[in-house]
Amino acid sequence: MVDPSIEILVQDLTVRYDNDIALRVDNLEIRKNEIFGIIGPAGSGKTSFLNAINRMDEFNDSMNVQGSINFGGLEVSRVKNVYALRKKIGVVFPLPVGLPLSIYENVALSPRLSGIKDKIKLDEIVERCLIRAALWEEVKDRLQQLGSLLSGGQQQRLTIARALSQEPKLLLLDEFSIAVDPVTTMRIEDVLKELKEEMTVVLVTNLVQQVRRLSERTAFFLNGELVEVGETEDFFTGTVEDQRTRDYVEGHFG
């Protein structure tokens, strides 16, 4: 039985694309209501890990996932309704992924698809999610404008608002700040600190100082393997176990 304080338990995980192994993780625990950081250079398996949690193998014939991922008490590989699973998981990609819809409909779409038709209820959801994504004050007077007309940073926050509209238990962020200016990045970081009171956040980032600002614990991936996991501050105070971790954090490669 999984410890109820653990949101995600990974055991003996192997992710392949065709015949190439992209990632191996023997054992990893992610706790409920924590911001969990994942760092490592390009090609280390970070995005593959998020894809495995989100069952992206269902949409990619070349991707094969073996092993166990237990999320919220459910064995991910055994979930028959993948769409129901993914409603519990919000995902934010490196670049803003806007739908060709108004700002309002970008956020209201998922609740509509879940069966919510009442306009007052939808209005409440849209406002709440835009507030939580630190975007409401900037767009409240132009909700019918196309979301694609927003700035890059605003579009990324709209993506977060859309992810929050399905009230996920887990939020996966894959390099969310890669195309966002520093000021917007800090605003989103403040949002994430508040969101962890309501959900678990897994943050993949190449910015080691970002993970230091945000996460309680961090995992270091390298060449498709989980090298080590520990308290984030330990990664920056020289108390990590593996020299490769220290070298990466200190910028000697990456």
mmCIF file of C-alpha atoms in Angstrom:
data_model
loop_
_atom_site.group_PDB
_atom_site.id
_atom_site.type_symbol
_atom_site.label_atom_id
_atom_site.label_comp_id
_atom_site.label_asym_id
_atom_site.label_seq_id
_atom_site.Cartn_x
_atom_site.Cartn_y
_atom_site.Cartn_z
ATOM 1 C CA MET A 1 0.000 0.000 0.000
ATOM 2 C CA VAL A 2 1.338 3.430 -0.952
ATOM 3 C CA ASP A 3 2.050 5.896 1.857
ATOM 4 C CA PRO A 4 -0.838 8.429 1.749
ATOM 5 C CA SER A 5 1.668 11.287 1.979
ATOM 6 C CA ILE A 6 3.137 10.225 -1.386
ATOM 7 C CA GLU A 7 1.492 11.567 -4.544
ATOM 8 C CA ILE A 8 3.678 9.716 -7.057
ATOM 9 C CA LEU A 9 5.605 6.500 -6.486
ATOM 10 C CA VAL A 10 7.830 5.320 -9.331
ATOM 11 C CA GLN A 11 9.438 1.881 -9.342
ATOM 12 C CA ASP A 12 11.549 0.127 -11.991
ATOM 13 C CA LEU A 13 10.565 2.602 -14.693
ATOM 14 C CA THR A 14 12.027 2.331 -18.191
ATOM 15 C CA VAL A 15 10.974 4.631 -21.036
ATOM 16 C CA ARG A 16 11.947 3.718 -24.599
ATOM 17 C CA TYR A 17 11.433 5.342 -27.974
ATOM 18 C CA ASP A 18 11.575 2.519 -30.510
ATOM 19 C CA ASN A 19 14.566 0.535 -29.255
ATOM 20 C CA ASP A 20 16.387 3.413 -27.566
ATOM 21 C CA ILE A 21 16.209 3.774 -23.800
ATOM 22 C CA ALA A 22 15.437 7.381 -22.870
ATOM 23 C CA LEU A 23 15.123 6.992 -19.115
ATOM 24 C CA ARG A 24 15.559 4.555 -16.238
ATOM 25 C CA VAL A 25 14.316 5.288 -12.720
ATOM 26 C CA ASP A 26 14.609 2.546 -10.099
ATOM 27 C CA ASN A 27 12.739 4.279 -7.312
ATOM 28 C CA LEU A 28 11.381 7.790 -6.782
ATOM 29 C CA GLU A 29 8.813 9.303 -4.434
ATOM 30 C CA ILE A 30 7.135 12.675 -4.927
ATOM 31 C CA ARG A 31 5.184 13.960 -1.950
ATOM 32 C CA LYS A 32 1.773 15.556 -1.924
ATOM 33 C CA ASN A 33 1.713 19.360 -1.956
ATOM 34 C CA GLU A 34 5.363 19.858 -2.685
ATOM 35 C CA ILE A 35 7.134 21.530 -5.552
ATOM 36 C CA PHE A 36 9.458 18.817 -6.792
ATOM 37 C CA GLY A 37 12.281 19.943 -9.063
ATOM 38 C CA ILE A 38 13.931 17.961 -11.837
ATOM 39 C CA ILE A 39 17.178 19.227 -13.342
ATOM 40 C CA GLY A 40 19.640 17.906 -15.870
ATOM 41 C CA PRO A 41 21.055 18.709 -19.300
ATOM 42 C CA ALA A 42 19.144 18.289 -22.549
ATOM 43 C CA GLY A 43 18.543 14.651 -23.424
ATOM 44 C CA SER A 44 18.689 13.449 -19.830
ATOM 45 C CA GLY A 45 15.123 12.115 -19.774
ATOM 46 C CA LYS A 46 13.309 14.891 -17.929
ATOM 47 C CA THR A 47 10.505 15.364 -20.458
ATOM 48 C CA SER A 48 10.222 11.597 -20.940
ATOM 49 C CA PHE A 49 9.496 11.317 -17.229
ATOM 50 C CA LEU A 50 6.638 13.813 -17.479
ATOM 51 C CA ASN A 51 5.334 12.055 -20.581
ATOM 52 C CA ALA A 52 5.283 8.733 -18.770
ATOM 53 C CA ILE A 53 3.250 10.159 -15.893
ATOM 54 C CA ASN A 54 0.796 11.729 -18.332
ATOM 55 C CA ARG A 55 0.456 8.515 -20.400
ATOM 56 C CA MET A 56 1.700 10.138 -23.581
ATOM 57 C CA ASP A 57 2.615 6.652 -24.825
ATOM 58 C CA GLU A 58 -1.065 6.369 -25.749
ATOM 59 C CA PHE A 59 -0.483 9.017 -28.406
ATOM 60 C CA ASN A 60 3.042 8.079 -29.531
ATOM 61 C CA ASP A 61 3.485 4.682 -31.149
ATOM 62 C CA SER A 62 7.262 4.804 -30.763
ATOM 63 C CA MET A 63 7.063 5.341 -26.983
ATOM 64 C CA ASN A 64 7.048 2.353 -24.639
ATOM 65 C CA VAL A 65 6.779 2.583 -20.856
ATOM 66 C CA GLN A 66 7.571 -0.301 -18.525
ATOM 67 C CA GLY A 67 7.518 -0.373 -14.748
ATOM 68 C CA SER A 68 5.225 1.149 -12.159
ATOM 69 C CA ILE A 69 3.967 4.718 -11.747
ATOM 70 C CA ASN A 70 1.445 5.071 -8.955
ATOM 71 C CA PHE A 71 -0.329 8.424 -8.946
ATOM 72 C CA GLY A 72 -2.880 9.236 -6.280
ATOM 73 C CA GLY A 73 -3.310 5.565 -5.440
ATOM 74 C CA LEU A 74 -3.846 4.517 -9.071
ATOM 75 C CA GLU A 75 -1.442 2.466 -11.161
ATOM 76 C CA VAL A 76 -1.120 4.723 -14.191
ATOM 77 C CA SER A 77 -0.507 1.910 -16.697
ATOM 78 C CA ARG A 78 -3.734 0.174 -15.669
ATOM 79 C CA VAL A 79 -6.027 3.173 -15.998
ATOM 80 C CA LYS A 80 -8.422 2.372 -18.843
ATOM 81 C CA ASN A 81 -9.793 5.892 -19.284
ATOM 82 C CA VAL A 82 -6.676 7.891 -20.105
ATOM 83 C CA TYR A 83 -8.682 11.070 -20.617
ATOM 84 C CA ALA A 84 -10.119 10.810 -17.097
ATOM 85 C CA LEU A 85 -6.583 10.371 -15.751
ATOM 86 C CA ARG A 86 -5.306 13.379 -17.655
ATOM 87 C CA LYS A 87 -8.092 15.559 -16.251
ATOM 88 C CA LYS A 88 -6.303 15.176 -12.924
ATOM 89 C CA ILE A 89 -3.038 16.342 -14.460
ATOM 90 C CA GLY A 90 -2.354 19.856 -15.717
ATOM 91 C CA VAL A 91 0.569 20.285 -18.115
ATOM 92 C CA VAL A 92 2.445 23.448 -19.085
ATOM 93 C CA PHE A 93 4.861 23.108 -21.997
ATOM 94 C CA PRO A 94 8.042 25.114 -22.771
ATOM 95 C CA LEU A 95 6.257 27.311 -25.313
ATOM 96 C CA PRO A 96 2.734 28.683 -24.817
ATOM 97 C CA VAL A 97 0.174 26.401 -26.426
ATOM 98 C CA GLY A 98 -2.827 28.621 -27.092
ATOM 99 C CA LEU A 99 -6.050 27.384 -28.594
ATOM 100 C CA PRO A 100 -7.491 29.437 -31.511
ATOM 101 C CA LEU A 101 -10.165 30.738 -29.166
ATOM 102 C CA SER A 102 -10.889 33.797 -27.065
ATOM 103 C CA ILE A 103 -9.177 34.250 -23.729
ATOM 104 C CA TYR A 104 -12.461 33.301 -22.063
ATOM 105 C CA GLU A 105 -12.974 30.147 -24.112
ATOM 106 C CA ASN A 106 -9.363 29.027 -23.631
ATOM 107 C CA VAL A 107 -10.144 28.666 -19.933
ATOM 108 C CA ALA A 108 -13.802 27.658 -20.190
ATOM 109 C CA LEU A 109 -13.296 24.867 -22.730
ATOM 110 C CA SER A 110 -12.325 22.091 -20.324
ATOM 111 C CA PRO A 111 -15.159 22.826 -17.859
ATOM 112 C CA ARG A 112 -17.591 22.893 -20.802
ATOM 113 C CA LEU A 113 -16.356 19.493 -21.967
ATOM 114 C CA SER A 114 -16.853 18.229 -18.414
ATOM 115 C CA GLY A 115 -20.522 19.150 -18.647
ATOM 116 C CA ILE A 116 -20.661 22.575 -17.044
ATOM 117 C CA LYS A 117 -23.080 24.723 -19.057
ATOM 118 C CA ASP A 118 -24.200 27.354 -16.579
ATOM 119 C CA LYS A 119 -22.838 30.753 -17.663
ATOM 120 C CA ILE A 120 -22.509 32.071 -14.110
ATOM 121 C CA LYS A 121 -20.531 28.999 -13.066
ATOM 122 C CA LEU A 122 -18.281 29.256 -16.116
ATOM 123 C CA ASP A 123 -17.703 32.955 -15.439
ATOM 124 C CA GLU A 124 -16.635 32.097 -11.892
ATOM 125 C CA ILE A 125 -14.220 29.405 -13.112
ATOM 126 C CA VAL A 126 -12.655 31.664 -15.735
ATOM 127 C CA GLU A 127 -12.153 34.520 -13.286
ATOM 128 C CA ARG A 128 -10.789 32.267 -10.564
ATOM 129 C CA CYS A 129 -8.294 30.553 -12.854
ATOM 130 C CA LEU A 130 -7.094 33.798 -14.418
ATOM 131 C CA ILE A 131 -6.610 35.284 -10.958
ATOM 132 C CA ARG A 132 -4.638 32.236 -9.840
ATOM 133 C CA ALA A 133 -2.482 32.540 -12.956
ATOM 134 C CA ALA A 134 -1.811 36.238 -12.224
ATOM 135 C CA LEU A 135 -3.472 37.304 -15.477
ATOM 136 C CA TRP A 136 -6.945 38.539 -14.535
ATOM 137 C CA GLU A 137 -6.139 42.216 -14.028
ATOM 138 C CA GLU A 138 -4.462 42.407 -17.444
ATOM 139 C CA VAL A 139 -7.257 40.774 -19.460
ATOM 140 C CA LYS A 140 -10.527 41.175 -17.540
ATOM 141 C CA ASP A 141 -11.765 43.889 -19.937
ATOM 142 C CA ARG A 142 -10.968 41.928 -23.120
ATOM 143 C CA LEU A 143 -11.945 38.344 -22.429
ATOM 144 C CA GLN A 144 -13.393 37.938 -25.939
ATOM 145 C CA GLN A 145 -10.075 38.820 -27.566
ATOM 146 C CA LEU A 146 -8.170 35.945 -29.167
ATOM 147 C CA GLY A 147 -5.709 34.422 -26.725
ATOM 148 C CA SER A 148 -3.123 34.305 -29.515
ATOM 149 C CA LEU A 149 -2.964 38.118 -29.502
ATOM 150 C CA LEU A 150 -1.546 38.202 -25.982
ATOM 151 C CA SER A 151 2.175 38.628 -25.373
ATOM 152 C CA GLY A 152 4.299 35.505 -24.959
ATOM 153 C CA GLY A 153 4.363 35.816 -21.180
ATOM 154 C CA GLN A 154 0.627 36.388 -21.030
ATOM 155 C CA GLN A 155 -0.002 33.391 -23.264
ATOM 156 C CA GLN A 156 2.053 31.207 -20.949
ATOM 157 C CA ARG A 157 -0.005 32.383 -17.980
ATOM 158 C CA LEU A 158 -3.148 31.691 -20.015
ATOM 159 C CA THR A 159 -1.840 28.160 -20.529
ATOM 160 C CA ILE A 160 -1.494 27.837 -16.753
ATOM 161 C CA ALA A 161 -5.028 29.178 -16.241
ATOM 162 C CA ARG A 162 -6.319 26.615 -18.737
ATOM 163 C CA ALA A 163 -4.468 23.830 -16.933
ATOM 164 C CA LEU A 164 -5.987 24.955 -13.632
ATOM 165 C CA SER A 165 -9.529 25.014 -15.049
ATOM 166 C CA GLN A 166 -9.782 21.243 -14.710
ATOM 167 C CA GLU A 167 -8.820 21.458 -11.019
ATOM 168 C CA PRO A 168 -5.886 19.053 -11.292
ATOM 169 C CA LYS A 169 -4.263 17.243 -8.406
ATOM 170 C CA LEU A 170 -0.926 17.396 -10.189
ATOM 171 C CA LEU A 171 0.691 20.163 -12.248
ATOM 172 C CA LEU A 172 3.580 19.261 -14.569
ATOM 173 C CA LEU A 173 5.722 22.122 -15.857
ATOM 174 C CA ASP A 174 8.287 21.515 -18.581
ATOM 175 C CA GLU A 175 10.667 24.479 -18.913
ATOM 176 C CA PHE A 176 7.749 26.916 -18.562
ATOM 177 C CA SER A 177 10.016 29.970 -18.579
ATOM 178 C CA ILE A 178 12.078 29.184 -21.674
ATOM 179 C CA ALA A 179 10.273 31.830 -23.753
ATOM 180 C CA VAL A 180 9.135 34.129 -20.955
ATOM 181 C CA ASP A 181 10.771 37.351 -19.794
ATOM 182 C CA PRO A 182 12.341 37.470 -16.308
ATOM 183 C CA VAL A 183 9.583 39.618 -14.781
ATOM 184 C CA THR A 184 6.839 37.251 -15.953
ATOM 185 C CA THR A 185 8.918 34.287 -14.826
ATOM 186 C CA MET A 186 9.030 35.674 -11.288
ATOM 187 C CA ARG A 187 5.277 36.292 -11.342
ATOM 188 C CA ILE A 188 4.639 32.692 -12.372
ATOM 189 C CA GLU A 189 7.015 31.480 -9.670
ATOM 190 C CA ASP A 190 4.955 33.357 -7.086
ATOM 191 C CA VAL A 191 1.836 31.646 -8.462
ATOM 192 C CA LEU A 192 3.457 28.225 -8.123
ATOM 193 C CA LYS A 193 4.339 28.856 -4.479
ATOM 194 C CA GLU A 194 0.656 29.455 -3.788
ATOM 195 C CA LEU A 195 -0.574 26.516 -5.881
ATOM 196 C CA LYS A 196 1.375 23.951 -3.898
ATOM 197 C CA GLU A 197 -1.104 24.450 -1.075
ATOM 198 C CA GLU A 198 -3.716 22.856 -3.360
ATOM 199 C CA MET A 199 -1.781 20.423 -5.536
ATOM 200 C CA THR A 200 1.544 18.749 -6.202
ATOM 201 C CA VAL A 201 3.839 20.497 -8.673
ATOM 202 C CA VAL A 202 6.599 18.799 -10.681
ATOM 203 C CA LEU A 203 8.953 21.377 -12.174
ATOM 204 C CA VAL A 204 11.388 20.462 -14.951
ATOM 205 C CA THR A 205 13.891 23.237 -15.520
ATOM 206 C CA ASN A 206 17.383 23.909 -16.848
ATOM 207 C CA LEU A 207 17.647 26.890 -14.500
ATOM 208 C CA VAL A 208 19.264 25.593 -11.336
ATOM 209 C CA GLN A 209 18.594 28.818 -9.448
ATOM 210 C CA GLN A 210 14.904 28.511 -10.300
ATOM 211 C CA VAL A 211 14.728 25.088 -8.724
ATOM 212 C CA ARG A 212 16.535 26.480 -5.701
ATOM 213 C CA ARG A 213 13.945 29.242 -5.346
ATOM 214 C CA LEU A 214 10.951 26.975 -5.712
ATOM 215 C CA SER A 215 11.421 23.332 -4.831
ATOM 216 C CA GLU A 216 11.765 21.563 -1.526
ATOM 217 C CA ARG A 217 13.403 18.516 -3.086
ATOM 218 C CA THR A 218 15.164 17.972 -6.391
ATOM 219 C CA ALA A 219 16.125 15.077 -8.651
ATOM 220 C CA PHE A 220 19.117 15.170 -10.997
ATOM 221 C CA PHE A 221 18.794 13.281 -14.290
ATOM 222 C CA LEU A 222 21.789 12.555 -16.529
ATOM 223 C CA ASN A 223 22.061 10.462 -19.683
ATOM 224 C CA GLY A 224 18.670 8.889 -19.131
ATOM 225 C CA GLU A 225 19.231 7.940 -15.506
ATOM 226 C CA LEU A 226 18.173 9.296 -12.138
ATOM 227 C CA VAL A 227 21.480 10.111 -10.487
ATOM 228 C CA GLU A 228 20.187 11.251 -7.113
ATOM 229 C CA VAL A 229 17.366 12.872 -5.174
ATOM 230 C CA GLY A 230 17.690 15.115 -2.168
ATOM 231 C CA GLU A 231 16.717 18.251 -0.351
ATOM 232 C CA THR A 232 17.197 21.079 -2.826
ATOM 233 C CA GLU A 233 19.407 23.184 -0.606
ATOM 234 C CA ASP A 234 21.801 20.248 -0.241
ATOM 235 C CA PHE A 235 22.456 20.487 -3.974
ATOM 236 C CA PHE A 236 23.861 23.962 -3.429
ATOM 237 C CA THR A 237 25.784 23.442 -0.201
ATOM 238 C CA GLY A 238 28.066 20.684 -1.417
ATOM 239 C CA THR A 239 26.427 17.823 0.492
ATOM 240 C CA VAL A 240 25.257 15.849 -2.559
ATOM 241 C CA GLU A 241 26.453 12.271 -2.904
ATOM 242 C CA ASP A 242 27.481 12.216 -6.566
ATOM 243 C CA GLN A 243 30.237 14.432 -7.956
ATOM 244 C CA ARG A 244 28.354 14.703 -11.269
ATOM 245 C CA THR A 245 25.494 16.430 -9.470
ATOM 246 C CA ARG A 246 27.831 18.973 -7.933
ATOM 247 C CA ASP A 247 29.536 19.590 -11.274
ATOM 248 C CA TYR A 248 26.201 20.204 -13.013
ATOM 249 C CA VAL A 249 24.888 22.553 -10.330
ATOM 250 C CA GLU A 250 28.146 24.497 -10.385
ATOM 251 C CA GLY A 251 27.881 24.894 -14.159
ATOM 252 C CA HIS A 252 30.825 22.745 -15.217
ATOM 253 C CA PHE A 253 28.628 21.122 -17.879
ATOM 254 C CA GLY A 254 25.039 21.242 -19.034
#
